[in-house]
PDB file of C-alpha atoms in Angstrom:
ATOM      1  CA  MET A1468       0.000   0.000   0.000  1.00  0.00           C
ATOM      2  CA  PRO A1469       1.517   3.394  -0.988  1.00  0.00           C
ATOM      3  CA  HIS A1470       2.641   5.508   1.968  1.00  0.00           C
ATOM      4  CA  TRP A1471       0.420   8.408   0.895  1.00  0.00           C
ATOM      5  CA  CYS A1472      -2.763   6.323   1.359  1.00  0.00           C
ATOM      6  CA  LEU A1473      -4.851   7.253   4.385  1.00  0.00           C
ATOM      7  CA  ASP A1474      -5.107   3.603   5.495  1.00  0.00           C
ATOM      8  CA  TRP A1475      -1.299   3.388   5.586  1.00  0.00           C
ATOM      9  CA  GLU A1476      -0.987   6.667   7.467  1.00  0.00           C
ATOM     10  CA  LEU A1477      -3.583   5.649  10.066  1.00  0.00           C
ATOM     11  CA  GLY A1478      -1.796   2.316  10.473  1.00  0.00           C
ATOM     12  CA  SER A1479       1.503   4.133  11.028  1.00  0.00           C
ATOM     13  CA  PHE A1480      -0.205   6.468  13.521  1.00  0.00           C
ATOM     14  CA  LYS A1481      -1.482   3.483  15.514  1.00  0.00           C
ATOM     15  CA  THR A1482       1.980   1.877  15.468  1.00  0.00           C
ATOM     16  CA  VAL A1483       3.518   5.023  16.954  1.00  0.00           C
ATOM     17  CA  LEU A1484       0.719   5.253  19.533  1.00  0.00           C
ATOM     18  CA  ALA A1485       1.395   1.666  20.631  1.00  0.00           C
ATOM     19  CA  ARG A1486       5.047   2.604  21.252  1.00  0.00           C
ATOM     20  CA  ILE A1487       4.544   5.877  23.119  1.00  0.00           C
ATOM     21  CA  ALA A1488       1.260   5.108  24.912  1.00  0.00           C
ATOM     22  CA  PRO A1489       0.856   1.315  25.098  1.00  0.00           C
ATOM     23  CA  GLY A1490      -2.474  -0.206  26.027  1.00  0.00           C
ATOM     24  CA  LYS A1491      -5.989   1.040  25.389  1.00  0.00           C
ATOM     25  CA  ALA A1492      -6.099   3.190  28.533  1.00  0.00           C
ATOM     26  CA  GLY A1493      -2.706   4.763  27.771  1.00  0.00           C
ATOM     27  CA  THR A1494      -3.727   5.574  24.206  1.00  0.00           C
ATOM     28  CA  LYS A1495      -7.033   7.097  25.326  1.00  0.00           C
ATOM     29  CA  ARG A1496      -5.304   9.236  27.940  1.00  0.00           C
ATOM     30  CA  LEU A1497      -2.707  10.567  25.505  1.00  0.00           C
ATOM     31  CA  LEU A1498      -5.199  11.297  22.730  1.00  0.00           C
ATOM     32  CA  SER A1499      -7.654  12.972  25.101  1.00  0.00           C
ATOM     33  CA  GLU A1500      -4.907  15.519  25.914  1.00  0.00           C
ATOM     34  CA  SER A1501      -3.757  15.974  22.291  1.00  0.00           C
ATOM     35  CA  LEU A1502      -4.727  18.035  19.293  1.00  0.00           C
ATOM     36  CA  ILE A1503      -5.121  15.838  16.207  1.00  0.00           C
ATOM     37  CA  VAL A1504      -4.679  17.607  12.847  1.00  0.00           C
ATOM     38  CA  PHE A1505      -6.394  15.363  10.327  1.00  0.00           C
ATOM     39  CA  GLY A1506      -5.411  16.582   6.901  1.00  0.00           C
ATOM     40  CA  GLU A1507      -5.620  18.320   4.608  1.00  0.00           C
ATOM     41  CA  ILE A1508      -6.677  15.214   2.672  1.00  0.00           C
ATOM     42  CA  GLY A1509      -7.895  14.749  -0.892  1.00  0.00           C
ATOM     43  CA  GLY A1510      -5.388  16.927  -2.732  1.00  0.00           C
ATOM     44  CA  ASN A1511      -3.264  14.045  -4.009  1.00  0.00           C
ATOM     45  CA  ASP A1512      -6.349  12.097  -5.080  1.00  0.00           C
ATOM     46  CA  TYR A1513      -7.548  15.009  -7.183  1.00  0.00           C
ATOM     47  CA  ASN A1514      -4.048  15.747  -8.510  1.00  0.00           C
ATOM     48  CA  PHE A1515      -3.883  12.187  -9.850  1.00  0.00           C
ATOM     49  CA  TRP A1516      -6.878  12.831 -12.092  1.00  0.00           C
ATOM     50  CA  PHE A1517      -6.213  16.454 -12.970  1.00  0.00           C
ATOM     51  CA  TYR A1518      -2.601  15.786 -14.016  1.00  0.00           C
ATOM     52  CA  ASP A1519      -3.806  13.071 -16.412  1.00  0.00           C
ATOM     53  CA  ARG A1520      -4.871  15.094 -19.436  1.00  0.00           C
ATOM     54  CA  GLN A1521      -6.408  11.993 -21.053  1.00  0.00           C
ATOM     55  CA  ARG A1522      -9.244  12.083 -18.513  1.00  0.00           C
ATOM     56  CA  SER A1523     -12.172  14.466 -18.379  1.00  0.00           C
ATOM     57  CA  ARG A1524     -11.647  17.102 -15.691  1.00  0.00           C
ATOM     58  CA  ASP A1525     -15.140  16.200 -14.422  1.00  0.00           C
ATOM     59  CA  THR A1526     -13.940  12.699 -13.426  1.00  0.00           C
ATOM     60  CA  PRO A1527     -12.816  13.719  -9.896  1.00  0.00           C
ATOM     61  CA  TYR A1528     -16.342  14.957  -9.102  1.00  0.00           C
ATOM     62  CA  LYS A1529     -17.526  11.337  -9.278  1.00  0.00           C
ATOM     63  CA  TYR A1530     -15.068  10.311  -6.555  1.00  0.00           C
ATOM     64  CA  MET A1531     -15.551  13.325  -4.296  1.00  0.00           C
ATOM     65  CA  PRO A1532     -18.279  11.697  -2.104  1.00  0.00           C
ATOM     66  CA  ASP A1533     -16.012   8.650  -1.568  1.00  0.00           C
ATOM     67  CA  ILE A1534     -13.090  10.873  -0.545  1.00  0.00           C
ATOM     68  CA  ILE A1535     -15.255  12.842   1.897  1.00  0.00           C
ATOM     69  CA  ALA A1536     -16.679   9.621   3.359  1.00  0.00           C
ATOM     70  CA  ARG A1537     -13.171   8.199   3.839  1.00  0.00           C
ATOM     71  CA  ILE A1538     -12.038  11.371   5.619  1.00  0.00           C
ATOM     72  CA  GLY A1539     -15.095  11.092   7.866  1.00  0.00           C
ATOM     73  CA  SER A1540     -14.485   7.427   8.685  1.00  0.00           C
ATOM     74  CA  GLY A1541     -10.815   8.193   9.391  1.00  0.00           C
ATOM     75  CA  VAL A1542     -11.733  10.962  11.829  1.00  0.00           C
ATOM     76  CA  GLN A1543     -14.229   8.631  13.501  1.00  0.00           C
ATOM     77  CA  GLU A1544     -11.488   6.014  13.822  1.00  0.00           C
ATOM     78  CA  VAL A1545      -9.289   8.478  15.704  1.00  0.00           C
ATOM     79  CA  ILE A1546     -12.225   9.522  17.903  1.00  0.00           C
ATOM     80  CA  ASN A1547     -12.846   5.853  18.746  1.00  0.00           C
ATOM     81  CA  LEU A1548      -9.218   5.624  19.885  1.00  0.00           C
ATOM     82  CA  GLY A1549      -9.852   8.439  22.373  1.00  0.00           C
ATOM     83  CA  ALA A1550      -9.240  11.760  20.557  1.00  0.00           C
ATOM     84  CA  LYS A1551     -11.212  14.699  21.968  1.00  0.00           C
ATOM     85  CA  THR A1552      -9.997  17.635  19.845  1.00  0.00           C
ATOM     86  CA  ILE A1553      -9.579  17.175  16.080  1.00  0.00           C
ATOM     87  CA  LEU A1554      -8.860  19.788  13.432  1.00  0.00           C
ATOM     88  CA  VAL A1555     -10.170  18.832   9.978  1.00  0.00           C
ATOM     89  CA  PRO A1556      -8.823  21.178   7.275  1.00  0.00           C
ATOM     90  CA  GLY A1557     -10.416  21.784   3.896  1.00  0.00           C
ATOM     91  CA  ASN A1558      -8.563  21.906   0.597  1.00  0.00           C
ATOM     92  CA  PHE A1559      -6.594  24.830  -0.792  1.00  0.00           C
ATOM     93  CA  PRO A1560      -7.617  26.981  -3.808  1.00  0.00           C
ATOM     94  CA  ILE A1561      -5.974  24.741  -6.420  1.00  0.00           C
ATOM     95  CA  GLY A1562      -6.885  27.152  -9.212  1.00  0.00           C
ATOM     96  CA  CYS A1563      -4.176  29.471  -7.830  1.00  0.00           C
ATOM     97  CA  VAL A1564      -1.394  26.833  -7.839  1.00  0.00           C
ATOM     98  CA  PRO A1565       1.365  27.374 -10.468  1.00  0.00           C
ATOM     99  CA  VAL A1566       1.340  23.781 -11.736  1.00  0.00           C
ATOM    100  CA  TYR A1567      -2.415  24.064 -12.385  1.00  0.00           C
ATOM    101  CA  LEU A1568      -2.164  27.562 -13.854  1.00  0.00           C
ATOM    102  CA  SER A1569       0.543  26.403 -16.260  1.00  0.00           C
ATOM    103  CA  GLY A1570      -0.889  22.974 -17.086  1.00  0.00           C
ATOM    104  CA  HIS A1571      -4.440  24.221 -17.653  1.00  0.00           C
ATOM    105  CA  LYS A1572      -3.614  27.639 -19.121  1.00  0.00           C
ATOM    106  CA  THR A1573      -6.223  29.072 -21.488  1.00  0.00           C
ATOM    107  CA  ASN A1574      -6.560  32.162 -23.676  1.00  0.00           C
ATOM    108  CA  ASN A1575     -10.071  32.832 -22.400  1.00  0.00           C
ATOM    109  CA  SER A1576     -10.034  35.606 -19.790  1.00  0.00           C
ATOM    110  CA  ALA A1577     -13.433  34.407 -18.531  1.00  0.00           C
ATOM    111  CA  ASP A1578     -11.692  31.301 -17.154  1.00  0.00           C
ATOM    112  CA  TYR A1579      -9.825  33.457 -14.612  1.00  0.00           C
ATOM    113  CA  ASP A1580     -10.994  35.388 -11.573  1.00  0.00           C
ATOM    114  CA  GLN A1581      -9.833  38.889 -10.600  1.00  0.00           C
ATOM    115  CA  PHE A1582      -6.770  37.454  -8.843  1.00  0.00           C
ATOM    116  CA  GLY A1583      -5.589  35.488 -11.900  1.00  0.00           C
ATOM    117  CA  CYS A1584      -6.683  32.080 -10.544  1.00  0.00           C
ATOM    118  CA  LEU A1585      -8.537  29.480 -12.605  1.00  0.00           C
ATOM    119  CA  LYS A1586     -12.207  29.701 -11.617  1.00  0.00           C
ATOM    120  CA  TRP A1587     -13.221  26.123 -12.450  1.00  0.00           C
ATOM    121  CA  TYR A1588     -10.593  24.540 -10.209  1.00  0.00           C
ATOM    122  CA  ASN A1589     -11.331  26.863  -7.309  1.00  0.00           C
ATOM    123  CA  VAL A1590     -15.038  26.063  -7.583  1.00  0.00           C
ATOM    124  CA  PHE A1591     -14.031  22.402  -7.428  1.00  0.00           C
ATOM    125  CA  SER A1592     -12.082  22.996  -4.190  1.00  0.00           C
ATOM    126  CA  GLN A1593     -15.022  24.905  -2.740  1.00  0.00           C
ATOM    127  CA  LYS A1594     -17.374  22.002  -3.509  1.00  0.00           C
ATOM    128  CA  HIS A1595     -15.030  19.582  -1.712  1.00  0.00           C
ATOM    129  CA  ASN A1596     -14.937  21.936   1.260  1.00  0.00           C
ATOM    130  CA  GLN A1597     -18.719  22.337   1.313  1.00  0.00           C
ATOM    131  CA  LEU A1598     -19.181  18.560   1.502  1.00  0.00           C
ATOM    132  CA  LEU A1599     -16.432  18.273   4.110  1.00  0.00           C
ATOM    133  CA  ARG A1600     -18.144  20.866   6.313  1.00  0.00           C
ATOM    134  CA  GLN A1601     -21.306  18.764   6.141  1.00  0.00           C
ATOM    135  CA  GLU A1602     -19.308  15.674   7.135  1.00  0.00           C
ATOM    136  CA  VAL A1603     -17.791  17.575  10.068  1.00  0.00           C
ATOM    137  CA  GLY A1604     -21.341  18.465  11.150  1.00  0.00           C
ATOM    138  CA  ARG A1605     -22.328  14.789  11.092  1.00  0.00           C
ATOM    139  CA  LEU A1606     -19.239  13.848  13.118  1.00  0.00           C
ATOM    140  CA  ARG A1607     -20.148  16.438  15.758  1.00  0.00           C
ATOM    141  CA  SER A1608     -23.694  15.104  16.000  1.00  0.00           C
ATOM    142  CA  ARG A1609     -22.462  11.547  16.468  1.00  0.00           C
ATOM    143  CA  ASN A1610     -19.776  12.468  19.000  1.00  0.00           C
ATOM    144  CA  PRO A1611     -21.042  14.876  21.662  1.00  0.00           C
ATOM    145  CA  GLY A1612     -18.220  15.929  23.947  1.00  0.00           C
ATOM    146  CA  VAL A1613     -15.673  15.830  21.100  1.00  0.00           C
ATOM    147  CA  LYS A1614     -14.484  19.054  19.452  1.00  0.00           C
ATOM    148  CA  VAL A1615     -14.341  18.523  15.692  1.00  0.00           C
ATOM    149  CA  ILE A1616     -13.083  21.804  14.253  1.00  0.00           C
ATOM    150  CA  TYR A1617     -13.247  22.700  10.560  1.00  0.00           C
ATOM    151  CA  ALA A1618     -10.233  24.697   9.350  1.00  0.00           C
ATOM    152  CA  ASP A1619     -10.889  26.854   6.284  1.00  0.00           C
ATOM    153  CA  TYR A1620      -7.506  26.549   4.563  1.00  0.00           C
ATOM    154  CA  TYR A1621      -9.126  27.835   1.350  1.00  0.00           C
ATOM    155  CA  GLY A1622     -10.251  31.117   2.896  1.00  0.00           C
ATOM    156  CA  ALA A1623      -6.990  31.558   4.800  1.00  0.00           C
ATOM    157  CA  ALA A1624      -4.927  31.035   1.629  1.00  0.00           C
ATOM    158  CA  MET A1625      -7.068  33.479  -0.348  1.00  0.00           C
ATOM    159  CA  GLU A1626      -5.861  36.202   2.045  1.00  0.00           C
ATOM    160  CA  PHE A1627      -2.508  36.407   0.257  1.00  0.00           C
ATOM    161  CA  PHE A1628      -3.996  36.030  -3.220  1.00  0.00           C
ATOM    162  CA  ARG A1629      -6.365  38.938  -2.521  1.00  0.00           C
ATOM    163  CA  ASN A1630      -3.852  41.134  -0.698  1.00  0.00           C
ATOM    164  CA  PRO A1631      -0.323  39.927  -1.492  1.00  0.00           C
ATOM    165  CA  LYS A1632       1.382  43.247  -0.682  1.00  0.00           C
ATOM    166  CA  ARG A1633      -0.127  43.277   2.811  1.00  0.00           C
ATOM    167  CA  HIS A1634       1.798  40.066   3.478  1.00  0.00           C
ATOM    168  CA  GLY A1635       5.015  41.142   1.756  1.00  0.00           C
ATOM    169  CA  ILE A1636       4.438  38.849  -1.256  1.00  0.00           C
ATOM    170  CA  ASP A1637       5.288  40.121  -4.754  1.00  0.00           C
ATOM    171  CA  ASP A1638       3.291  37.719  -6.962  1.00  0.00           C
ATOM    172  CA  PRO A1639       1.471  34.851  -5.201  1.00  0.00           C
ATOM    173  CA  LEU A1640       0.940  32.946  -8.462  1.00  0.00           C
ATOM    174  CA  VAL A1641       4.653  32.511  -9.283  1.00  0.00           C
ATOM    175  CA  ALA A1642       6.801  29.706  -7.829  1.00  0.00           C
ATOM    176  CA  CYS A1643      10.100  30.482  -6.125  1.00  0.00           C
ATOM    177  CA  CYS A1644      11.788  27.270  -7.355  1.00  0.00           C
ATOM    178  CA  GLY A1645      11.333  26.074 -10.937  1.00  0.00           C
ATOM    179  CA  GLY A1646      12.094  27.312 -14.408  1.00  0.00           C
ATOM    180  CA  ASN A1647      11.484  30.085 -16.917  1.00  0.00           C
ATOM    181  CA  GLY A1648       8.024  28.880 -17.916  1.00  0.00           C
ATOM    182  CA  PRO A1649       4.756  30.603 -17.035  1.00  0.00           C
ATOM    183  CA  TYR A1650       4.248  31.029 -13.271  1.00  0.00           C
ATOM    184  CA  GLY A1651       7.827  29.906 -12.617  1.00  0.00           C
ATOM    185  CA  THR A1652       7.243  26.433 -14.063  1.00  0.00           C
ATOM    186  CA  GLY A1653       9.210  24.728 -16.843  1.00  0.00           C
ATOM    187  CA  ARG A1654      11.382  22.397 -14.794  1.00  0.00           C
ATOM    188  CA  GLY A1655      11.227  20.599 -11.476  1.00  0.00           C
ATOM    189  CA  CYS A1656      12.561  22.087  -8.258  1.00  0.00           C
ATOM    190  CA  ASP A1657      15.925  20.310  -8.244  1.00  0.00           C
ATOM    191  CA  GLN A1658      19.643  21.150  -8.232  1.00  0.00           C
ATOM    192  CA  ASN A1659      19.334  22.690 -11.712  1.00  0.00           C
ATOM    193  CA  ALA A1660      16.262  24.773 -10.958  1.00  0.00           C
ATOM    194  CA  LYS A1661      16.034  28.532 -11.017  1.00  0.00           C
ATOM    195  CA  VAL A1662      15.579  29.586  -7.384  1.00  0.00           C
ATOM    196  CA  CYS A1663      14.414  32.983  -6.155  1.00  0.00           C
ATOM    197  CA  ARG A1664      16.646  35.038  -3.889  1.00  0.00           C
ATOM    198  CA  ASP A1665      14.080  35.632  -1.152  1.00  0.00           C
ATOM    199  CA  PRO A1666      11.441  32.907  -0.600  1.00  0.00           C
ATOM    200  CA  SER A1667       9.752  35.078   2.042  1.00  0.00           C
ATOM    201  CA  ARG A1668       8.446  37.253  -0.818  1.00  0.00           C
ATOM    202  CA  PHE A1669       6.777  34.261  -2.494  1.00  0.00           C
ATOM    203  CA  ALA A1670       3.628  32.276  -1.637  1.00  0.00           C
ATOM    204  CA  ASN A1671       4.570  29.207  -3.661  1.00  0.00           C
ATOM    205  CA  TRP A1672       7.795  27.238  -3.254  1.00  0.00           C
ATOM    206  CA  ASP A1673       8.080  24.441  -5.834  1.00  0.00           C
ATOM    207  CA  GLN A1674       5.040  25.009  -8.123  1.00  0.00           C
ATOM    208  CA  VAL A1675       2.862  22.779  -5.894  1.00  0.00           C
ATOM    209  CA  HIS A1676       3.681  23.400  -2.226  1.00  0.00           C
ATOM    210  CA  MET A1677       3.611  26.732  -0.459  1.00  0.00           C
ATOM    211  CA  THR A1678       6.368  28.666   1.278  1.00  0.00           C
ATOM    212  CA  GLU A1679       6.863  29.189   4.995  1.00  0.00           C
ATOM    213  CA  LYS A1680       5.489  32.722   4.537  1.00  0.00           C
ATOM    214  CA  ALA A1681       2.257  31.402   2.990  1.00  0.00           C
ATOM    215  CA  TYR A1682       1.806  28.752   5.664  1.00  0.00           C
ATOM    216  CA  SER A1683       2.361  31.345   8.394  1.00  0.00           C
ATOM    217  CA  VAL A1684      -0.566  33.389   7.008  1.00  0.00           C
ATOM    218  CA  ILE A1685      -2.755  30.273   6.954  1.00  0.00           C
ATOM    219  CA  ALA A1686      -1.664  29.223  10.458  1.00  0.00           C
ATOM    220  CA  ASN A1687      -2.473  32.656  11.850  1.00  0.00           C
ATOM    221  CA  GLY A1688      -5.962  32.538  10.331  1.00  0.00           C
ATOM    222  CA  VAL A1689      -6.617  29.129  11.887  1.00  0.00           C
ATOM    223  CA  LEU A1690      -5.033  29.830  15.280  1.00  0.00           C
ATOM    224  CA  ASN A1691      -6.582  33.259  15.847  1.00  0.00           C
ATOM    225  CA  GLY A1692      -9.540  33.218  13.462  1.00  0.00           C
ATOM    226  CA  PRO A1693     -11.502  33.774  11.395  1.00  0.00           C
ATOM    227  CA  TYR A1694     -10.529  30.648   9.414  1.00  0.00           C
ATOM    228  CA  ALA A1695     -11.542  27.973  11.905  1.00  0.00           C
ATOM    229  CA  ASP A1696     -15.082  27.642  13.208  1.00  0.00           C
ATOM    230  CA  ILE A1697     -13.482  27.558  16.665  1.00  0.00           C
ATOM    231  CA  PRO A1698     -10.175  29.500  16.503  1.00  0.00           C
ATOM    232  CA  LEU A1699      -7.597  26.979  17.622  1.00  0.00           C
ATOM    233  CA  LEU A1700      -6.118  29.096  20.415  1.00  0.00           C
ATOM    234  CA  HIS A1701      -9.583  29.179  22.004  1.00  0.00           C
ATOM    235  CA  ALA A1702     -10.204  25.461  21.532  1.00  0.00           C
ATOM    236  CA  CYS A1703      -7.286  23.955  23.436  1.00  0.00           C
TER     237      CYS A1703
END
């Protein structure tokens, strides 16, 4: 089973728990005092389909309910082990990611929003997040006494796409590490890549993943609000 599969990751989590808090009572005690960050999950599943240009871009919609259900069952699994506070993040605005902007570039201005992101892919992320919020609601109903917190990574990330200068970012759509292609793409982020001088002025690191600066903006929005339905610093 590939290491990026949720089943594998949950299995690894349980193996570590058995080492550091052996026995059912020990595991329950440790998890009851811990914050569990469950995700973000689903991005790699969707990337698999979206990177395959032979498939219709609508294909991932068919699998979205299965992905949401698996996230929900995974969270429930951790609750059953004894977790009392779980953060469940939504997906990022993938229509603003350089590898998507380059790979799905069009000449139709109507395909882009006012920030230069691809509308269709951001709507897709929002649909995933809408369904995930509903799943979080069901988990809360089934588990009174457990804090299941939804983290709006999408909204938090849009802060630096809407107002990049406020966060000291020059162009949030361009990768720091890559090539001379559109959005800083054109080659992988390796020893031969073109690397920016100051990553703190970029939101994207390697065309897919974000920089420390970008993650700090997201973390602040989740810790202090308004991008968690219970700001994390008030939940623990």
